[in-house]
Short mmCIF file of C-alpha atoms in Angstrom, two decimals:
data_model
loop_
_atom_site.label_atom_id
_atom_site.label_comp_id
_atom_site.label_asym_id
_atom_site.label_seq_id
_atom_site.Cartn_x
_atom_site.Cartn_y
_atom_site.Cartn_z
CA MET A 1 -2.16 -65.94 4.71
CA ASN A 2 -3.83 -69.03 3.31
CA ALA A 3 -0.87 -71.41 3.65
CA PRO A 4 -1.75 -74.86 5.02
CA ILE A 5 -1.49 -75.58 8.73
CA ARG A 6 0.74 -78.58 9.39
CA TYR A 7 1.88 -80.52 12.45
CA ALA A 8 5.36 -81.18 13.79
CA ARG A 9 5.93 -84.13 16.09
CA SER A 10 7.69 -83.26 19.35
CA GLY A 11 7.97 -86.46 21.37
CA ASP A 12 4.38 -87.64 21.74
CA VAL A 13 2.87 -84.20 21.12
CA ASN A 14 1.66 -82.63 17.85
CA ILE A 15 2.60 -78.96 17.42
CA ALA A 16 0.58 -76.95 14.86
CA TYR A 17 2.59 -74.62 12.64
CA GLN A 18 2.26 -72.56 9.48
CA VAL A 19 4.81 -71.12 7.03
CA THR A 20 4.12 -67.99 4.97
CA GLY A 21 6.24 -65.59 2.96
CA ASP A 22 9.34 -66.27 0.90
CA GLY A 23 11.87 -63.82 2.31
CA PRO A 24 15.64 -64.39 2.38
CA PHE A 25 15.72 -65.66 5.98
CA ASP A 26 13.50 -67.64 8.33
CA LEU A 27 11.76 -65.95 11.24
CA VAL A 28 9.91 -67.97 13.86
CA VAL A 29 7.48 -66.22 16.18
CA VAL A 30 7.43 -67.63 19.70
CA PRO A 31 4.07 -66.45 21.08
CA GLY A 32 3.32 -65.08 24.50
CA PHE A 33 0.60 -66.39 26.81
CA PHE A 34 -1.46 -68.16 24.13
CA SER A 35 -2.17 -68.16 20.42
CA HIS A 36 -4.43 -69.79 17.83
CA LEU A 37 -3.11 -69.95 14.27
CA GLU A 38 -6.56 -69.43 12.75
CA VAL A 39 -8.34 -67.15 15.23
CA ASP A 40 -5.24 -64.91 15.48
CA LEU A 41 -5.80 -63.76 11.92
CA GLU A 42 -9.46 -62.86 12.44
CA HIS A 43 -8.41 -59.58 14.04
CA PRO A 44 -7.22 -57.11 11.35
CA ALA A 45 -4.38 -55.70 13.44
CA VAL A 46 -2.98 -59.16 14.23
CA ALA A 47 -3.30 -60.22 10.59
CA HIS A 48 -1.49 -57.04 9.53
CA MET A 49 1.34 -57.74 11.95
CA TYR A 50 1.95 -61.22 10.56
CA GLU A 51 1.52 -60.14 6.94
CA ARG A 52 4.12 -57.45 7.53
CA LEU A 53 6.59 -59.96 9.04
CA ALA A 54 6.00 -62.33 6.10
CA SER A 55 6.73 -59.49 3.66
CA PHE A 56 10.45 -59.54 4.48
CA SER A 57 11.00 -63.06 5.86
CA ARG A 58 9.91 -66.65 5.58
CA LEU A 59 7.59 -66.54 8.57
CA ILE A 60 7.05 -69.60 10.78
CA ARG A 61 4.23 -69.41 13.33
CA PHE A 62 3.18 -72.12 15.77
CA ASP A 63 0.87 -72.75 18.70
CA LYS A 64 2.60 -73.83 21.90
CA ARG A 65 1.70 -77.26 23.24
CA GLY A 66 -1.50 -77.00 25.25
CA THR A 67 -2.77 -74.02 23.22
CA GLY A 68 -4.48 -73.26 19.92
CA LEU A 69 -4.45 -76.06 17.36
CA SER A 70 -1.67 -78.03 19.06
CA ASP A 71 -2.36 -80.97 21.38
CA ARG A 72 -4.06 -79.73 24.55
CA SER A 73 -3.89 -82.13 27.52
CA VAL A 74 -0.11 -82.17 27.84
CA GLY A 75 0.47 -81.29 31.49
CA LEU A 76 2.78 -78.52 32.65
CA PRO A 77 5.72 -78.33 30.22
CA ASP A 78 9.11 -77.09 31.37
CA PHE A 79 11.36 -74.80 29.34
CA GLU A 80 13.44 -77.68 27.99
CA THR A 81 10.31 -79.31 26.59
CA ARG A 82 9.22 -76.04 25.01
CA MET A 83 12.67 -75.65 23.42
CA ASP A 84 12.23 -79.16 21.98
CA ASP A 85 8.92 -78.01 20.48
CA VAL A 86 10.56 -75.03 18.74
CA ARG A 87 13.31 -77.28 17.43
CA ALA A 88 10.71 -79.76 16.14
CA VAL A 89 8.86 -76.99 14.33
CA LEU A 90 12.07 -75.68 12.75
CA ASP A 91 12.98 -79.19 11.61
CA ALA A 92 9.52 -79.80 10.15
CA ALA A 93 9.63 -76.45 8.34
CA GLY A 94 13.07 -77.22 6.92
CA SER A 95 14.75 -74.38 8.79
CA ASP A 96 18.35 -74.79 9.97
CA HIS A 97 19.01 -71.18 10.96
CA ALA A 98 16.26 -68.74 12.01
CA VAL A 99 15.56 -65.44 13.68
CA LEU A 100 13.63 -65.95 16.92
CA PHE A 101 10.99 -63.31 17.65
CA GLY A 102 9.66 -63.81 21.17
CA TYR A 103 7.12 -61.55 22.78
CA SER A 104 5.99 -61.51 26.40
CA GLU A 105 6.20 -65.05 27.84
CA GLY A 106 7.91 -66.18 24.63
CA GLY A 107 10.98 -64.07 25.46
CA PRO A 108 12.66 -66.18 28.18
CA MET A 109 12.27 -69.33 26.09
CA CYS A 110 13.90 -67.57 23.11
CA VAL A 111 16.82 -66.50 25.31
CA LEU A 112 17.33 -70.11 26.44
CA PHE A 113 17.08 -71.43 22.89
CA ALA A 114 19.53 -68.86 21.49
CA ALA A 115 22.07 -69.64 24.22
CA THR A 116 21.62 -73.41 23.88
CA TYR A 117 21.53 -73.59 20.08
CA PRO A 118 23.66 -70.71 18.79
CA GLU A 119 24.24 -72.52 15.49
CA ARG A 120 20.48 -72.44 14.81
CA THR A 121 19.80 -68.86 15.89
CA ARG A 122 20.46 -66.15 13.34
CA ALA A 123 19.25 -63.28 15.52
CA LEU A 124 17.01 -62.60 18.49
CA VAL A 125 14.15 -60.11 18.73
CA LEU A 126 12.51 -59.66 22.13
CA TYR A 127 9.42 -57.51 22.71
CA GLY A 128 7.70 -56.72 26.02
CA THR A 129 9.45 -59.50 27.87
CA TYR A 130 11.25 -60.15 31.15
CA ALA A 131 14.12 -62.13 32.67
CA LYS A 132 12.44 -63.22 35.90
CA ARG A 133 8.78 -63.76 36.81
CA HIS A 134 8.68 -64.49 40.53
CA ASP A 135 10.07 -63.22 43.85
CA PRO A 136 11.69 -59.80 43.47
CA ASP A 137 15.17 -59.22 44.85
CA ASP A 138 17.77 -56.47 44.85
CA ASP A 139 19.05 -57.46 41.42
CA TYR A 140 15.57 -57.72 39.88
CA PRO A 141 13.02 -55.68 41.85
CA TRP A 142 10.30 -55.69 39.18
CA ALA A 143 9.26 -59.35 39.45
CA PRO A 144 5.89 -60.05 41.11
CA THR A 145 5.86 -62.22 44.20
CA ARG A 146 5.05 -65.90 43.98
CA VAL A 147 1.82 -65.25 45.91
CA GLU A 148 0.78 -62.60 43.37
CA ARG A 149 1.36 -64.98 40.47
CA GLU A 150 -0.59 -67.76 42.18
CA HIS A 151 -3.45 -65.32 42.77
CA ILE A 152 -3.46 -64.35 39.09
CA ALA A 153 -3.50 -68.02 38.08
CA ARG A 154 -6.50 -68.79 40.33
CA ARG A 155 -8.40 -65.71 39.22
CA LEU A 156 -7.92 -66.42 35.51
CA GLU A 157 -8.98 -70.04 35.92
CA GLN A 158 -12.18 -68.96 37.70
CA THR A 159 -13.09 -66.23 35.20
CA TRP A 160 -11.47 -67.48 31.98
CA GLY A 161 -13.28 -66.39 28.85
CA GLU A 162 -14.70 -63.34 30.58
CA ASP A 163 -11.39 -62.07 31.95
CA VAL A 164 -8.31 -62.33 29.72
CA ASP A 165 -6.45 -59.62 31.66
CA LEU A 166 -7.20 -56.87 29.14
CA SER A 167 -6.64 -54.08 31.67
CA THR A 168 -3.00 -55.13 31.79
CA MET A 169 -2.41 -56.64 28.36
CA TRP A 170 -4.53 -54.44 26.11
CA PRO A 171 -5.95 -51.44 27.99
CA SER A 172 -6.77 -49.53 24.79
CA ALA A 173 -8.97 -52.33 23.34
CA ASP A 174 -12.34 -51.13 22.06
CA ALA A 175 -15.51 -53.16 22.59
CA ALA A 176 -15.10 -55.24 19.41
CA SER A 177 -11.44 -55.99 20.13
CA ALA A 178 -12.25 -56.91 23.73
CA GLU A 179 -14.91 -59.37 22.58
CA TRP A 180 -12.48 -60.87 20.05
CA ALA A 181 -9.84 -61.18 22.78
CA ARG A 182 -12.24 -63.06 25.07
CA ARG A 183 -13.28 -65.44 22.27
CA HIS A 184 -9.63 -65.80 21.29
CA GLY A 185 -8.80 -66.86 24.84
CA ARG A 186 -11.68 -69.33 25.07
CA THR A 187 -10.73 -70.87 21.74
CA ALA A 188 -6.99 -71.05 22.38
CA LEU A 189 -6.86 -72.21 25.97
CA SER A 190 -8.96 -73.96 28.62
CA PRO A 191 -9.35 -72.46 32.11
CA ALA A 192 -7.03 -75.10 33.58
CA GLY A 193 -4.60 -74.48 30.73
CA ALA A 194 -4.57 -70.77 31.51
CA ARG A 195 -3.80 -71.54 35.14
CA ASP A 196 -1.03 -73.98 34.26
CA LEU A 197 0.65 -71.62 31.82
CA ILE A 198 0.63 -68.79 34.36
CA LEU A 199 2.26 -71.08 36.93
CA MET A 200 4.77 -72.45 34.42
CA ASN A 201 5.77 -68.99 33.18
CA SER A 202 6.14 -67.88 36.80
CA LYS A 203 9.20 -70.13 37.05
CA ALA A 204 11.12 -68.12 34.48
CA ASP A 205 14.51 -66.80 35.56
CA VAL A 206 16.99 -66.48 32.70
CA ARG A 207 19.23 -63.82 34.24
CA ASP A 208 22.30 -66.05 34.34
CA VAL A 209 21.77 -67.12 30.72
CA LEU A 210 21.69 -63.62 29.19
CA PRO A 211 25.51 -63.23 28.85
CA SER A 212 25.63 -66.54 26.93
CA VAL A 213 23.53 -65.24 24.01
CA GLN A 214 25.92 -64.84 21.06
CA CYS A 215 23.67 -63.67 18.23
CA PRO A 216 22.63 -60.10 17.32
CA THR A 217 19.76 -59.11 19.63
CA LEU A 218 17.12 -56.39 19.48
CA VAL A 219 15.13 -55.66 22.64
CA LEU A 220 11.95 -53.60 22.34
CA HIS A 221 9.74 -52.32 25.14
CA ARG A 222 6.96 -49.77 25.53
CA THR A 223 7.39 -47.12 28.18
CA GLY A 224 4.01 -47.66 29.83
CA ASP A 225 3.75 -51.45 29.50
CA ARG A 226 1.55 -52.62 32.39
CA ASP A 227 2.58 -56.27 32.28
CA SER A 228 6.37 -55.93 32.26
CA ARG A 229 8.36 -52.79 32.99
CA SER A 230 10.53 -50.98 30.50
CA GLU A 231 13.36 -51.36 33.02
CA GLU A 232 13.11 -55.13 32.51
CA GLY A 233 13.80 -54.71 28.82
CA GLN A 234 16.77 -52.47 29.60
CA TYR A 235 18.06 -55.06 32.09
CA ILE A 236 17.99 -57.76 29.41
CA ALA A 237 19.66 -55.58 26.77
CA GLU A 238 22.45 -54.55 29.14
CA ARG A 239 23.36 -58.19 29.84
CA ILE A 240 23.22 -59.64 26.32
CA PRO A 241 26.51 -58.77 24.61
CA GLY A 242 26.01 -56.15 21.91
CA ALA A 243 22.22 -56.05 22.27
CA ARG A 244 20.34 -52.98 21.11
CA PHE A 245 17.53 -51.57 23.23
CA VAL A 246 14.72 -49.48 21.74
CA GLU A 247 12.08 -47.89 23.93
CA LEU A 248 8.75 -47.26 22.26
CA SER A 249 5.81 -45.12 23.32
CA GLY A 250 2.54 -46.61 24.52
CA HIS A 251 1.12 -48.70 27.35
CA ASP A 252 -0.34 -51.74 25.57
CA HIS A 253 1.53 -54.99 26.14
CA VAL A 254 0.27 -56.98 23.14
CA PRO A 255 2.38 -56.38 20.01
CA TRP A 256 -0.50 -55.95 17.57
CA VAL A 257 -1.46 -52.52 18.90
CA ASP A 258 0.26 -50.03 16.59
CA PRO A 259 2.31 -52.95 15.21
CA ASP A 260 4.18 -50.87 12.63
CA GLN A 261 5.86 -49.01 15.47
CA ILE A 262 7.47 -52.32 16.43
CA LEU A 263 7.91 -53.78 12.96
CA ASP A 264 9.70 -50.75 11.54
CA GLU A 265 12.44 -51.36 14.10
CA VAL A 266 12.44 -55.12 13.51
CA GLU A 267 12.63 -54.83 9.73
CA GLU A 268 15.46 -52.31 9.83
CA TYR A 269 17.42 -54.37 12.36
CA LEU A 270 17.08 -57.61 10.40
CA THR A 271 17.37 -56.31 6.84
CA GLY A 272 19.43 -53.14 7.26
CA VAL A 273 16.77 -51.13 5.46
CA ARG A 274 14.40 -48.75 7.21
CA PRO A 275 10.95 -49.22 5.63
CA LYS A 276 9.54 -46.18 3.95
CA PRO A 277 6.81 -44.47 5.97
CA THR A 278 3.46 -45.79 4.90
CA THR A 279 0.21 -43.94 5.05
CA ASN A 280 -3.09 -45.30 6.26
CA ARG A 281 -4.96 -42.89 4.00
CA VAL A 282 -6.92 -44.39 1.12
CA LEU A 283 -9.45 -43.11 -1.40
CA ALA A 284 -12.87 -44.53 -0.59
CA THR A 285 -16.52 -43.90 -1.28
CA ILE A 286 -18.75 -43.48 1.74
CA LEU A 287 -22.46 -44.35 1.75
CA PHE A 288 -24.80 -43.14 4.49
CA THR A 289 -28.44 -44.27 4.74
CA ASP A 290 -31.17 -43.08 7.08
CA LEU A 291 -34.86 -43.87 7.43
CA VAL A 292 -37.22 -40.94 6.96
CA GLY A 293 -40.06 -40.61 9.44
CA SER A 294 -38.82 -43.47 11.57
CA THR A 295 -39.75 -41.87 14.90
CA GLU A 296 -43.40 -41.45 13.89
CA LEU A 297 -43.50 -44.95 12.41
CA ALA A 298 -42.00 -46.52 15.52
CA THR A 299 -44.56 -44.73 17.70
CA SER A 300 -47.49 -45.89 15.59
CA LEU A 301 -46.31 -49.52 15.39
CA GLY A 302 -45.27 -50.04 18.99
CA ASP A 303 -42.01 -51.46 20.30
CA ALA A 304 -42.38 -55.10 19.28
CA ALA A 305 -43.58 -54.47 15.72
CA TRP A 306 -40.97 -51.74 15.20
CA ALA A 307 -38.17 -54.01 16.42
CA SER A 308 -39.31 -56.72 13.99
CA LEU A 309 -39.46 -54.26 11.10
CA LEU A 310 -36.04 -52.87 11.99
CA GLU A 311 -34.59 -56.40 11.84
CA ARG A 312 -35.97 -56.81 8.33
CA HIS A 313 -34.58 -53.37 7.44
CA HIS A 314 -31.11 -54.36 8.61
CA ALA A 315 -31.24 -57.67 6.74
CA ALA A 316 -32.33 -55.95 3.52
CA VAL A 317 -29.57 -53.34 3.72
CA ARG A 318 -26.93 -55.97 4.43
CA ARG A 319 -28.04 -58.08 1.46
CA GLU A 320 -27.49 -55.12 -0.84
CA LEU A 321 -24.12 -54.30 0.73
CA VAL A 322 -22.96 -57.85 0.04
CA ARG A 323 -24.34 -57.71 -3.48
CA PHE A 324 -22.39 -54.54 -4.31
CA SER A 325 -19.20 -55.45 -2.35
CA GLY A 326 -19.72 -52.78 0.28
CA GLU A 327 -18.22 -52.98 3.75
CA GLU A 328 -20.51 -52.26 6.67
CA ILE A 329 -18.68 -49.87 8.97
CA ASP A 330 -21.34 -48.91 11.49
CA THR A 331 -25.04 -48.93 12.17
CA ALA A 332 -26.82 -46.67 14.60
CA GLY A 333 -30.53 -47.23 15.09
CA ASP A 334 -32.04 -47.07 11.62
CA GLY A 335 -29.04 -45.81 9.66
CA PHE A 336 -26.00 -47.44 8.06
CA LEU A 337 -22.49 -46.30 7.23
CA ALA A 338 -20.73 -48.35 4.55
CA MET A 339 -17.54 -48.02 2.52
CA PHE A 340 -16.84 -48.97 -1.10
CA ASP A 341 -13.76 -48.98 -3.29
CA GLY A 342 -15.78 -47.84 -6.30
CA PRO A 343 -18.19 -44.85 -6.45
CA ALA A 344 -20.55 -46.32 -9.06
CA ARG A 345 -21.10 -49.43 -6.91
CA ALA A 346 -21.84 -47.25 -3.90
CA ILE A 347 -24.44 -45.24 -5.80
CA ARG A 348 -26.10 -48.32 -7.28
CA CYS A 349 -26.11 -49.91 -3.85
CA GLY A 350 -27.89 -46.82 -2.46
CA LEU A 351 -30.52 -47.06 -5.20
CA SER A 352 -31.02 -50.79 -4.56
CA ILE A 353 -31.35 -50.22 -0.81
CA ARG A 354 -34.03 -47.60 -1.53
CA ASP A 355 -35.96 -50.04 -3.73
CA ALA A 356 -35.60 -52.95 -1.30
CA LEU A 357 -36.82 -50.89 1.64
CA SER A 358 -39.71 -49.50 -0.37
CA GLY A 359 -41.03 -53.06 -0.49
CA LEU A 360 -41.11 -53.00 3.32
CA GLY A 361 -43.04 -49.73 3.36
CA LEU A 362 -39.95 -47.76 4.44
CA ASP A 363 -38.66 -44.50 3.02
CA VAL A 364 -34.89 -44.07 3.05
CA ARG A 365 -32.55 -41.26 2.07
CA ALA A 366 -28.90 -41.78 1.19
CA GLY A 367 -25.75 -39.73 0.75
CA VAL A 368 -22.61 -40.72 -1.16
CA HIS A 369 -19.22 -38.99 -1.05
CA THR A 370 -15.78 -39.97 -2.35
CA GLY A 371 -12.66 -38.77 -0.58
CA GLU A 372 -9.63 -39.73 1.46
CA VAL A 373 -10.14 -41.56 4.73
CA GLU A 374 -7.58 -42.61 7.30
CA ARG A 375 -7.82 -46.16 8.51
CA SER A 376 -5.31 -47.89 10.73
CA PRO A 377 -5.43 -51.71 10.88
CA GLY A 378 -8.32 -52.79 13.06
CA ASP A 379 -9.86 -49.31 13.28
CA LYS A 380 -12.87 -47.67 11.68
CA PRO A 381 -12.18 -45.10 8.95
CA ARG A 382 -11.87 -41.46 9.97
CA GLY A 383 -11.67 -38.17 8.13
CA ILE A 384 -13.57 -35.29 6.62
CA ALA A 385 -14.97 -37.60 3.92
CA ILE A 386 -17.08 -39.33 6.58
CA HIS A 387 -18.56 -36.04 7.74
CA LEU A 388 -19.21 -34.89 4.17
CA GLY A 389 -21.09 -38.09 3.38
CA SER A 390 -23.32 -37.57 6.42
CA ARG A 391 -23.96 -33.90 5.59
CA ILE A 392 -24.80 -34.73 1.96
CA MET A 393 -27.29 -37.37 3.11
CA SER A 394 -28.98 -34.86 5.41
CA LEU A 395 -29.91 -32.75 2.35
CA ALA A 396 -31.78 -35.62 0.67
CA GLY A 397 -35.48 -36.28 1.02
CA ALA A 398 -37.39 -39.54 1.19
CA GLY A 399 -36.39 -41.87 -1.64
CA GLU A 400 -33.49 -39.67 -2.76
CA VAL A 401 -29.82 -40.53 -3.20
CA PHE A 402 -27.56 -37.46 -3.16
CA VAL A 403 -23.89 -37.42 -4.17
CA GLY A 404 -21.09 -34.90 -3.88
CA SER A 405 -19.36 -33.31 -6.86
CA THR A 406 -16.27 -35.52 -6.58
CA THR A 407 -18.36 -38.67 -6.79
CA HIS A 408 -20.43 -37.18 -9.62
CA ASP A 409 -17.31 -36.45 -11.67
CA LEU A 410 -15.73 -39.87 -11.04
CA VAL A 411 -18.69 -41.81 -12.44
CA ALA A 412 -18.89 -39.90 -15.73
CA GLY A 413 -19.67 -42.43 -18.48
CA SER A 414 -21.16 -44.97 -16.08
CA GLY A 415 -24.69 -44.49 -17.38
CA LEU A 416 -25.92 -42.96 -14.12
CA VAL A 417 -28.07 -39.84 -14.54
CA PHE A 418 -27.96 -36.88 -12.16
CA GLU A 419 -29.84 -33.70 -11.45
CA ASP A 420 -27.92 -30.67 -10.20
CA ARG A 421 -29.28 -29.58 -6.81
CA GLY A 422 -27.03 -26.55 -6.48
CA GLU A 423 -24.40 -25.49 -3.98
CA HIS A 424 -24.88 -25.90 -0.25
CA VAL A 425 -22.95 -24.85 2.82
CA LEU A 426 -22.55 -28.01 4.86
CA LYS A 427 -22.38 -27.78 8.64
CA GLY A 428 -18.82 -27.94 9.94
CA VAL A 429 -17.31 -27.83 6.42
CA GLU A 430 -15.67 -24.74 4.97
CA GLY A 431 -17.04 -23.42 1.68
CA ALA A 432 -20.05 -24.34 -0.43
CA ARG A 433 -20.33 -27.80 -2.00
CA ARG A 434 -22.27 -28.74 -5.12
CA VAL A 435 -24.68 -31.64 -4.67
CA TYR A 436 -26.44 -33.86 -7.21
CA ALA A 437 -29.46 -36.16 -6.97
CA VAL A 438 -29.33 -39.53 -8.72
CA VAL A 439 -32.33 -39.73 -11.03
CA GLY A 440 -31.55 -42.75 -13.15
#
């Protein structure tokens, strides 16, 4: 998604936007709490979500005023001002008639826009959103109290950058995703901006507007959403004429967790075609490396010297991974796990790592295996191929690179030379497997 980022003028404020894809209709994403057009795409799952949307639409993304790449010090905008911003972006992008896709805090604004500008709204997609955000009553018992919202605003301002409300928004986030989310928040929004947006969004109450929405509407909600209740999605769908409600499994609020679960429904609703099930399984070559005798060496060197040597080890391995287009997946102590899309490159990388580390006085062993792995967007690869690569490595001695039979067969004609090391029963793997040592 390398399209240029441009700016639309909304009154005195510059709104950053980007257009990607060339589908038959325009789709504008109205973001939730905050966004950042560039940092958004640094997380694989978020990038996948937007790439998928751009695959069947002309996708228009923007950062709300006060967030991301748009002008920051803009005060506390009301909903009318935010509607003007969307209209300015559509005008700048040359879009007369668009689908509005609003998630979380973006939902109420989309409802207002669709009801106010029916001639410019092709359809409405709402995910994880709400109709009211303050003071529960008999009609809408799920809204937090005004005091609760003010407390959240104060807390986020005081802890912004450390606390981006992951326990509510993204409870399944792993350590890397949590760190990205915190940096994403710091980059996209100031502490005062976070406070102001919480207070502004707390004013939302679009219940009376819902019956005025005239366009086709899809409402999506996860059953265990911790930020807004599934009942809130049902409430909205029941009051928008002809709206369709789809309840999805899960408890994460952000839409980029298991995004295909959402996007399958969106694509079918907007195009009339249910996307074919896709698989996250790919053929890959796995490389494992491990230092031989590292415990004894660490003991003899002492902590400081060993830590320094380990840094040089890591740098040397990473240089070779870059050189051979390998992807570092994990490192644990003195070992690396990397993935390649070509077996010969993986083997040659293993040999080069051995030679590079030899210059540091380190003995390494390596194992290479080619097989299917499963890898969802944003996740590490999983599958039996990972375990086989580790088991094959464990058979190697110092300075040796071992490969499995599948890898051996795939690189026939590459010029690599092997020595048959016989069949071995690998721990946790059924049946014997033939293993080869790379000798040239």
